[in-house]
Short mmCIF file of C-alpha atoms and ligand atoms in Angstrom, two decimals:
data_model
loop_
_atom_site.label_atom_id
_atom_site.label_comp_id
_atom_site.label_asym_id
_atom_site.label_seq_id
_atom_site.Cartn_x
_atom_site.Cartn_y
_atom_site.Cartn_z
CA MET A 1 17.47 -44.12 58.47
CA PHE A 2 18.39 -40.87 56.75
CA SER A 3 21.12 -40.91 54.24
CA PHE A 4 23.75 -38.21 53.88
CA ASN A 5 25.73 -39.91 51.27
CA ASP A 6 25.04 -37.23 48.67
CA THR A 7 26.20 -34.61 51.00
CA TYR A 8 29.45 -36.47 51.74
CA ASP A 9 30.02 -36.98 48.00
CA ALA A 10 29.45 -33.18 47.49
CA ILE A 11 31.81 -32.33 50.23
CA ALA A 12 34.42 -34.76 48.95
CA ASN A 13 34.44 -32.86 45.62
CA THR A 14 35.68 -29.72 47.23
CA ARG A 15 38.85 -28.75 49.09
CA LEU A 16 36.98 -29.75 52.23
CA HIS A 17 37.52 -33.43 51.36
CA PRO A 18 39.94 -34.32 54.17
CA TRP A 19 37.04 -33.66 56.61
CA VAL A 20 34.50 -36.03 55.14
CA GLU A 21 35.30 -38.76 57.56
CA GLY A 22 35.06 -36.26 60.55
CA PHE A 23 31.58 -35.16 59.30
CA LYS A 24 30.50 -38.77 59.14
CA LYS A 25 31.42 -39.35 62.70
CA ALA A 26 29.80 -36.11 63.96
CA VAL A 27 26.53 -36.98 62.19
CA HIS A 28 26.62 -40.49 63.49
CA LYS A 29 27.05 -39.20 66.96
CA ARG A 30 24.34 -36.64 66.53
CA MET A 31 21.86 -39.05 65.01
CA ALA A 32 22.46 -41.37 67.88
CA ASP A 33 21.45 -38.46 70.24
CA TYR A 34 18.32 -37.92 68.38
CA THR A 35 15.42 -38.80 70.69
CA HIS A 36 12.43 -37.51 68.85
CA GLY A 37 9.82 -40.15 68.54
CA ASN A 38 8.54 -38.52 65.33
CA ILE A 39 11.59 -39.10 63.15
CA SER A 40 10.55 -42.37 61.51
CA GLN A 41 7.12 -41.04 61.04
CA TRP A 42 8.46 -37.97 59.37
CA ILE A 43 10.70 -40.06 57.11
CA GLU A 44 7.59 -42.01 56.03
CA LEU A 45 5.59 -38.80 55.43
CA ILE A 46 8.35 -37.44 53.22
CA LYS A 47 7.94 -40.50 50.99
CA LYS A 48 4.29 -39.51 50.38
CA LEU A 49 5.14 -36.11 48.87
CA PRO A 50 3.95 -35.70 45.23
CA ASP A 51 6.40 -37.50 42.92
CA ILE A 52 6.43 -34.90 40.15
CA THR A 53 8.84 -32.64 38.48
CA PRO A 54 8.05 -29.01 39.25
CA ASP A 55 7.16 -26.97 36.22
CA GLN A 56 8.85 -23.86 37.56
CA ILE A 57 11.47 -23.07 40.26
CA ASP A 58 12.25 -19.61 41.68
CA ILE A 59 14.91 -19.32 44.39
CA THR A 60 16.03 -15.90 43.24
CA ASN A 61 13.08 -13.83 44.43
CA LYS A 62 11.53 -16.26 46.90
CA VAL A 63 11.48 -20.03 47.33
CA SER A 64 8.75 -21.19 44.92
CA ILE A 65 8.48 -24.80 43.52
CA GLY A 66 6.08 -25.97 41.03
CA SER A 67 2.45 -24.68 40.31
CA ARG A 68 -0.91 -25.08 41.79
CA SER A 69 -2.09 -26.54 38.43
CA GLN A 70 0.15 -29.53 38.79
CA LEU A 71 -2.05 -30.92 41.57
CA SER A 72 -5.72 -31.85 41.61
CA ASP A 73 -7.93 -30.29 44.46
CA THR A 74 -7.64 -33.47 46.41
CA GLU A 75 -3.77 -33.65 45.97
CA PHE A 76 -3.49 -30.03 46.91
CA GLU A 77 -5.52 -30.71 50.24
CA GLN A 78 -3.51 -33.80 50.95
CA LEU A 79 -0.23 -31.82 50.49
CA GLU A 80 -1.39 -29.28 52.98
CA HIS A 81 -2.41 -31.94 55.51
CA LEU A 82 1.04 -33.63 55.00
CA LEU A 83 3.09 -30.41 55.33
CA LYS A 84 1.15 -29.33 58.43
CA GLN A 85 2.46 -32.51 60.16
CA PHE A 86 5.87 -30.84 60.21
CA HIS A 87 4.59 -27.93 62.37
CA PRO A 88 5.88 -25.61 63.62
CA TRP A 89 7.16 -23.97 60.30
CA ARG A 90 9.36 -21.14 61.59
CA LYS A 91 11.49 -20.00 58.69
CA GLY A 92 10.34 -19.31 55.18
CA PRO A 93 8.00 -18.51 53.43
CA TYR A 94 7.88 -21.37 50.96
CA HIS A 95 5.52 -21.93 47.90
CA LEU A 96 5.11 -25.62 47.17
CA PHE A 97 2.83 -26.51 44.29
CA GLY A 98 0.69 -23.49 45.14
CA GLN A 99 0.67 -24.18 48.90
CA HIS A 100 1.85 -21.03 50.60
CA ILE A 101 3.77 -22.10 53.78
CA ASP A 102 3.20 -18.84 55.68
CA THR A 103 5.94 -19.31 58.25
CA GLU A 104 6.45 -17.55 61.61
CA TRP A 105 9.36 -15.50 60.20
CA ARG A 106 9.55 -13.51 57.03
CA SER A 107 13.09 -14.78 56.47
CA ASP A 108 12.96 -13.35 53.04
CA TRP A 109 13.12 -9.87 54.71
CA LYS A 110 16.32 -10.88 56.46
CA TRP A 111 17.82 -11.94 53.14
CA ASP A 112 16.79 -8.68 51.42
CA ARG A 113 18.63 -6.73 54.20
CA ILE A 114 21.93 -8.50 53.61
CA LYS A 115 22.00 -9.75 49.98
CA ASN A 116 23.52 -6.52 48.59
CA HIS A 117 26.24 -6.15 51.29
CA ILE A 118 27.95 -9.66 50.72
CA SER A 119 30.57 -10.62 48.24
CA PRO A 120 29.09 -12.52 45.32
CA LEU A 121 28.65 -16.34 46.14
CA ASP A 122 29.39 -17.62 42.69
CA ASP A 123 31.68 -20.65 42.76
CA LYS A 124 32.14 -20.17 46.50
CA ILE A 125 32.09 -22.78 49.31
CA VAL A 126 29.62 -21.43 51.87
CA LEU A 127 28.73 -22.45 55.37
CA ASP A 128 25.35 -21.44 57.04
CA VAL A 129 25.68 -22.03 60.76
CA GLY A 130 22.32 -22.51 62.47
CA CYS A 131 20.57 -22.61 59.02
CA GLY A 132 17.07 -23.64 60.56
CA ASN A 133 15.30 -25.36 57.78
CA GLY A 134 17.61 -24.00 55.17
CA TYR A 135 15.60 -21.10 53.73
CA HIS A 136 18.60 -18.87 53.37
CA CYS A 137 20.70 -21.69 51.85
CA TRP A 138 18.20 -21.88 48.89
CA ARG A 139 18.37 -18.12 48.43
CA MET A 140 22.23 -18.41 48.49
CA ALA A 141 22.05 -21.06 45.84
CA ALA A 142 20.56 -18.55 43.38
CA GLN A 143 24.07 -17.08 43.09
CA ASN A 144 25.68 -20.29 41.66
CA PRO A 145 27.95 -21.27 44.60
CA LYS A 146 30.07 -24.35 44.43
CA LEU A 147 28.59 -25.67 47.71
CA VAL A 148 26.27 -24.41 50.36
CA LEU A 149 26.53 -26.41 53.57
CA GLY A 150 23.80 -25.69 56.13
CA ILE A 151 24.26 -27.03 59.66
CA ASP A 152 21.63 -27.08 62.41
CA PRO A 153 21.11 -29.64 65.25
CA SER A 154 17.26 -29.53 64.87
CA GLN A 155 15.60 -32.79 63.61
CA LEU A 156 12.39 -31.05 62.63
CA PHE A 157 14.31 -28.50 60.56
CA LEU A 158 16.26 -31.29 58.86
CA MET A 159 12.95 -32.83 57.72
CA GLN A 160 11.61 -29.52 56.43
CA PHE A 161 14.86 -29.07 54.49
CA ALA A 162 14.45 -32.62 53.03
CA ILE A 163 10.92 -31.65 51.78
CA MET A 164 12.35 -28.84 49.73
CA GLN A 165 15.49 -30.75 48.68
CA LYS A 166 13.29 -33.49 47.21
CA TYR A 167 12.51 -30.92 44.41
CA LEU A 168 15.60 -28.79 44.47
CA SER A 169 18.29 -31.53 44.40
CA ASP A 170 19.97 -30.13 41.31
CA TYR A 171 21.28 -27.31 43.50
CA PRO A 172 24.64 -27.73 45.44
CA VAL A 173 22.85 -27.27 48.82
CA HIS A 174 23.44 -29.72 51.56
CA TYR A 175 22.52 -30.06 55.30
CA LEU A 176 24.14 -31.77 58.24
CA PRO A 177 22.23 -32.05 61.48
CA ILE A 178 25.13 -30.99 63.64
CA GLY A 179 25.88 -27.95 65.83
CA LEU A 180 28.91 -25.82 65.28
CA GLU A 181 30.68 -27.63 68.03
CA TYR A 182 30.86 -30.77 65.83
CA MET A 183 32.72 -28.88 63.15
CA PRO A 184 36.55 -29.06 62.88
CA GLN A 185 38.29 -26.44 65.00
CA ASN A 186 40.43 -25.01 62.24
CA LEU A 187 40.30 -25.39 58.44
CA ASP A 188 42.67 -22.65 57.33
CA ARG A 189 43.56 -22.87 53.70
CA GLN A 190 40.87 -25.61 53.21
CA GLY A 191 38.35 -23.31 54.87
CA PHE A 192 35.02 -21.82 53.61
CA ASP A 193 34.97 -18.78 51.38
CA THR A 194 31.84 -17.28 53.18
CA ILE A 195 30.36 -18.24 56.52
CA PHE A 196 26.91 -17.04 57.70
CA SER A 197 26.00 -17.09 61.38
CA MET A 198 22.50 -15.61 61.66
CA GLY A 199 20.49 -15.70 64.74
CA VAL A 200 22.95 -17.96 66.71
CA LEU A 201 25.48 -15.77 68.51
CA TYR A 202 23.01 -14.75 71.32
CA HIS A 203 22.36 -18.43 72.02
CA ARG A 204 26.05 -19.06 72.68
CA ARG A 205 27.42 -18.93 76.21
CA SER A 206 30.72 -17.83 74.91
CA PRO A 207 30.33 -15.39 72.03
CA ILE A 208 34.08 -14.77 71.55
CA ASP A 209 34.67 -18.50 71.16
CA HIS A 210 31.85 -18.57 68.61
CA ILE A 211 33.45 -15.79 66.51
CA LEU A 212 36.91 -17.35 66.75
CA HIS A 213 35.53 -20.73 65.65
CA LEU A 214 33.87 -19.09 62.65
CA LYS A 215 37.02 -17.26 61.82
CA ASN A 216 39.12 -20.51 62.12
CA LEU A 217 36.66 -22.15 59.56
CA LEU A 218 37.18 -19.45 57.04
CA LYS A 219 39.95 -19.54 54.49
CA PRO A 220 42.41 -16.51 54.64
CA GLY A 221 40.57 -13.61 52.91
CA GLY A 222 37.08 -15.37 53.52
CA GLU A 223 34.08 -13.38 54.60
CA LEU A 224 32.08 -13.61 57.88
CA VAL A 225 28.41 -12.60 57.76
CA LEU A 226 27.16 -12.31 61.38
CA GLU A 227 23.66 -11.45 62.46
CA THR A 228 22.70 -11.23 66.11
CA LEU A 229 20.52 -9.26 68.50
CA VAL A 230 21.91 -5.90 69.62
CA VAL A 231 20.97 -3.19 72.00
CA ASP A 232 21.51 0.58 71.85
CA GLY A 233 24.28 2.06 73.90
CA GLU A 234 28.01 2.72 74.24
CA ASP A 235 30.89 0.68 72.69
CA ASP A 236 31.62 -0.94 76.01
CA GLN A 237 28.07 -2.08 76.77
CA CYS A 238 26.41 -5.49 76.59
CA LEU A 239 23.15 -6.76 78.03
CA ILE A 240 23.23 -10.06 79.88
CA PRO A 241 19.57 -10.82 80.66
CA ARG A 242 19.03 -11.87 84.18
CA ASP A 243 16.71 -14.68 83.21
CA ARG A 244 14.60 -14.85 79.92
CA TYR A 245 14.74 -12.26 77.09
CA ALA A 246 11.59 -12.04 75.02
CA GLN A 247 10.63 -15.27 76.58
CA MET A 248 13.71 -17.13 75.30
CA ASN A 249 15.58 -18.88 78.06
CA ASN A 250 18.81 -19.36 76.18
CA VAL A 251 19.80 -15.78 75.44
CA TRP A 252 23.28 -14.98 76.89
CA PHE A 253 24.98 -11.79 75.42
CA ILE A 254 23.30 -8.91 73.60
CA PRO A 255 25.99 -6.39 72.75
CA THR A 256 25.84 -2.91 71.23
CA THR A 257 27.10 -2.79 67.65
CA GLY A 258 30.22 -1.07 69.03
CA MET A 259 30.93 -3.91 71.37
CA LEU A 260 30.22 -6.45 68.63
CA LYS A 261 32.81 -4.69 66.44
CA ASN A 262 35.26 -4.88 69.24
CA TRP A 263 34.67 -8.55 69.74
CA MET A 264 35.20 -9.31 66.03
CA ARG A 265 38.32 -7.21 65.79
CA LYS A 266 39.71 -8.78 68.97
CA CYS A 267 39.14 -12.08 67.27
CA GLY A 268 41.44 -10.98 64.48
CA LEU A 269 38.81 -10.15 61.83
CA GLU A 270 39.35 -6.96 59.63
CA ASP A 271 37.14 -4.57 57.63
CA VAL A 272 34.40 -5.12 60.21
CA GLN A 273 31.25 -3.21 59.00
CA VAL A 274 27.76 -2.72 60.39
CA ALA A 275 25.79 -3.64 57.23
CA ASN A 276 22.29 -3.11 58.74
CA VAL A 277 20.47 -2.53 61.94
CA SER A 278 16.75 -3.19 62.15
CA THR A 279 13.98 -3.63 64.86
CA THR A 280 12.16 -6.90 64.51
CA SER A 281 8.48 -6.08 63.85
CA THR A 282 5.38 -8.09 64.64
CA GLU A 283 4.81 -8.34 60.88
CA GLU A 284 8.19 -10.04 60.41
CA GLN A 285 7.74 -12.55 63.29
CA ARG A 286 4.13 -13.71 63.98
CA ALA A 287 1.96 -16.65 64.64
CA THR A 288 0.30 -17.99 61.38
CA ASP A 289 -1.63 -21.12 60.46
CA TRP A 290 1.71 -22.80 60.00
CA MET A 291 3.13 -21.81 63.36
CA THR A 292 0.24 -21.62 65.80
CA PHE A 293 2.32 -21.16 68.96
CA GLN A 294 2.90 -17.77 70.64
CA SER A 295 5.15 -15.28 68.71
CA LEU A 296 6.74 -12.01 69.19
CA GLU A 297 3.52 -10.13 69.90
CA HIS A 298 3.23 -12.20 73.11
CA TYR A 299 6.83 -11.59 74.08
CA LEU A 300 6.46 -7.73 74.09
CA ASP A 301 5.14 -5.53 76.91
CA PRO A 302 1.36 -4.95 75.98
CA GLN A 303 1.67 -1.33 77.20
CA ASP A 304 4.94 -0.47 75.44
CA LYS A 305 6.08 -2.40 72.30
CA ASN A 306 9.58 -0.95 72.65
CA LEU A 307 10.13 -3.20 75.55
CA THR A 308 10.03 -6.99 75.95
CA ILE A 309 7.76 -8.52 78.48
CA GLU A 310 10.74 -8.68 80.93
CA GLY A 311 11.30 -4.92 80.60
CA TYR A 312 14.37 -5.08 78.28
CA PRO A 313 14.75 -3.24 74.84
CA ALA A 314 12.61 -4.97 72.27
CA PRO A 315 14.57 -7.18 69.69
CA LYS A 316 16.75 -5.39 67.27
CA ARG A 317 19.25 -7.17 64.98
CA ALA A 318 22.49 -6.16 63.40
CA PHE A 319 24.27 -7.51 60.38
CA MET A 320 27.93 -7.39 60.51
CA VAL A 321 30.23 -8.20 57.65
CA ALA A 322 34.04 -8.79 58.27
CA ARG A 323 36.98 -10.42 56.67
CA LYS A 324 39.67 -12.88 57.70
CA PRO A 325 43.10 -11.36 57.00
CA LEU A 326 45.02 -12.87 54.11
CA GLN A 327 48.13 -12.94 56.17
CA LYS A 328 48.35 -13.99 59.80
CA LYS A 329 49.26 -10.97 62.05
CA ALA A 330 52.75 -11.05 63.43
N1 GEK B 1 25.16 -25.16 68.59
C1 GEK B 1 24.52 -24.88 67.50
N2 GEK B 1 25.14 -24.80 66.24
C2 GEK B 1 24.48 -24.43 65.17
N3 GEK B 1 23.16 -24.16 65.20
C3 GEK B 1 22.50 -24.04 66.38
C4 GEK B 1 23.16 -24.45 67.56
N4 GEK B 1 22.27 -24.26 68.55
C5 GEK B 1 21.15 -23.85 68.03
N5 GEK B 1 21.26 -23.71 66.72
C6 GEK B 1 20.28 -23.38 65.75
O1 GEK B 1 20.30 -22.08 65.46
C7 GEK B 1 19.08 -21.56 64.85
C8 GEK B 1 18.75 -20.26 65.53
S1 GEK B 1 17.42 -19.41 64.69
C9 GEK B 1 18.11 -18.72 63.23
C10 GEK B 1 17.86 -19.45 61.89
C11 GEK B 1 18.43 -18.75 60.69
N6 GEK B 1 19.80 -18.75 60.64
C12 GEK B 1 17.83 -17.41 60.43
O2 GEK B 1 18.59 -16.49 60.67
O3 GEK B 1 16.70 -17.27 60.18
C13 GEK B 1 17.11 -18.07 65.74
C14 GEK B 1 16.40 -16.92 65.16
O4 GEK B 1 15.35 -17.13 64.65
O5 GEK B 1 16.90 -15.84 65.44
C15 GEK B 1 18.04 -22.76 65.23
O6 GEK B 1 17.63 -23.19 64.08
C16 GEK B 1 18.81 -23.66 66.17
O7 GEK B 1 18.40 -24.98 65.97
#
């Protein structure tokens, strides 16, 4: 079985310590729900990763671990074969001993869009909600935080995270395989300094409750970085897809940036800023050798790339940055 003891110890060393037992219960419950037949096979595969110390690590400009020269040709091929058993690789890219894991998403582009709009993360306690395989958590770690905690319910992404963590265990980055609903309801003064919620809000049936929960997990004065799908339009407009949106069957609310600002202010956040808006291109999200299923190109109208296959506006994403007030409003 997978051990999270290092994660619990890391959390216990911060002001989040009263919540360790709650996290343990949540993970226990979540692991009991795991039904994926591959999990024990994946754990065995991870044990077969090269047992060598990387001669270089770069998490500042990309996530790059070790060099090609550290492996023989046979070991290099074996590594590729092993890593491909963790298909699909969605978030990245990663460079592991010269293996370029060319993921479906250029998650580095997303990071480049926001990194200059956030407060510095040094010595901060950071939460990344819906962190996928943890790509952005490693990029956050380059800023010397006290702790980065990534949470995501996916078993496969936990395994992909564990692959990188084998070589990056000196960084204070930890992962719990839980959804936001397993987190405490309110942390107040013990809360996180910065919370990222990227690519999650539109999957939530109740976006206001999601934002409120994030706010309640921040300490007073803490920063929320929220990225989600948006549509063009007036401040009081929001798209609720009839059925699928870009073939995703779990998309609920796609607001305009004006509507999103309104939601965030209504939840009691202040200094709400639109940091970036960008249309997702088929260069940013595409099928590769490491994610061979269909991707964005197949979800767009073949006659008009400005529309999804269902006739909605093509995916556009906004980054919002906001602050929890220092004082509770009277
Ligand atoms: N209840 C939940 N609680 C937490 N996470 C969840 C939940 N439900 C699903 N997820 C997770 O939320 C992630 C959404 S992807 C964003 C990844 C990264 N943040 C990115 O910005 O690249 C979507 C995208 O690519 O836009 C998935 O990893 C889910 O498992």
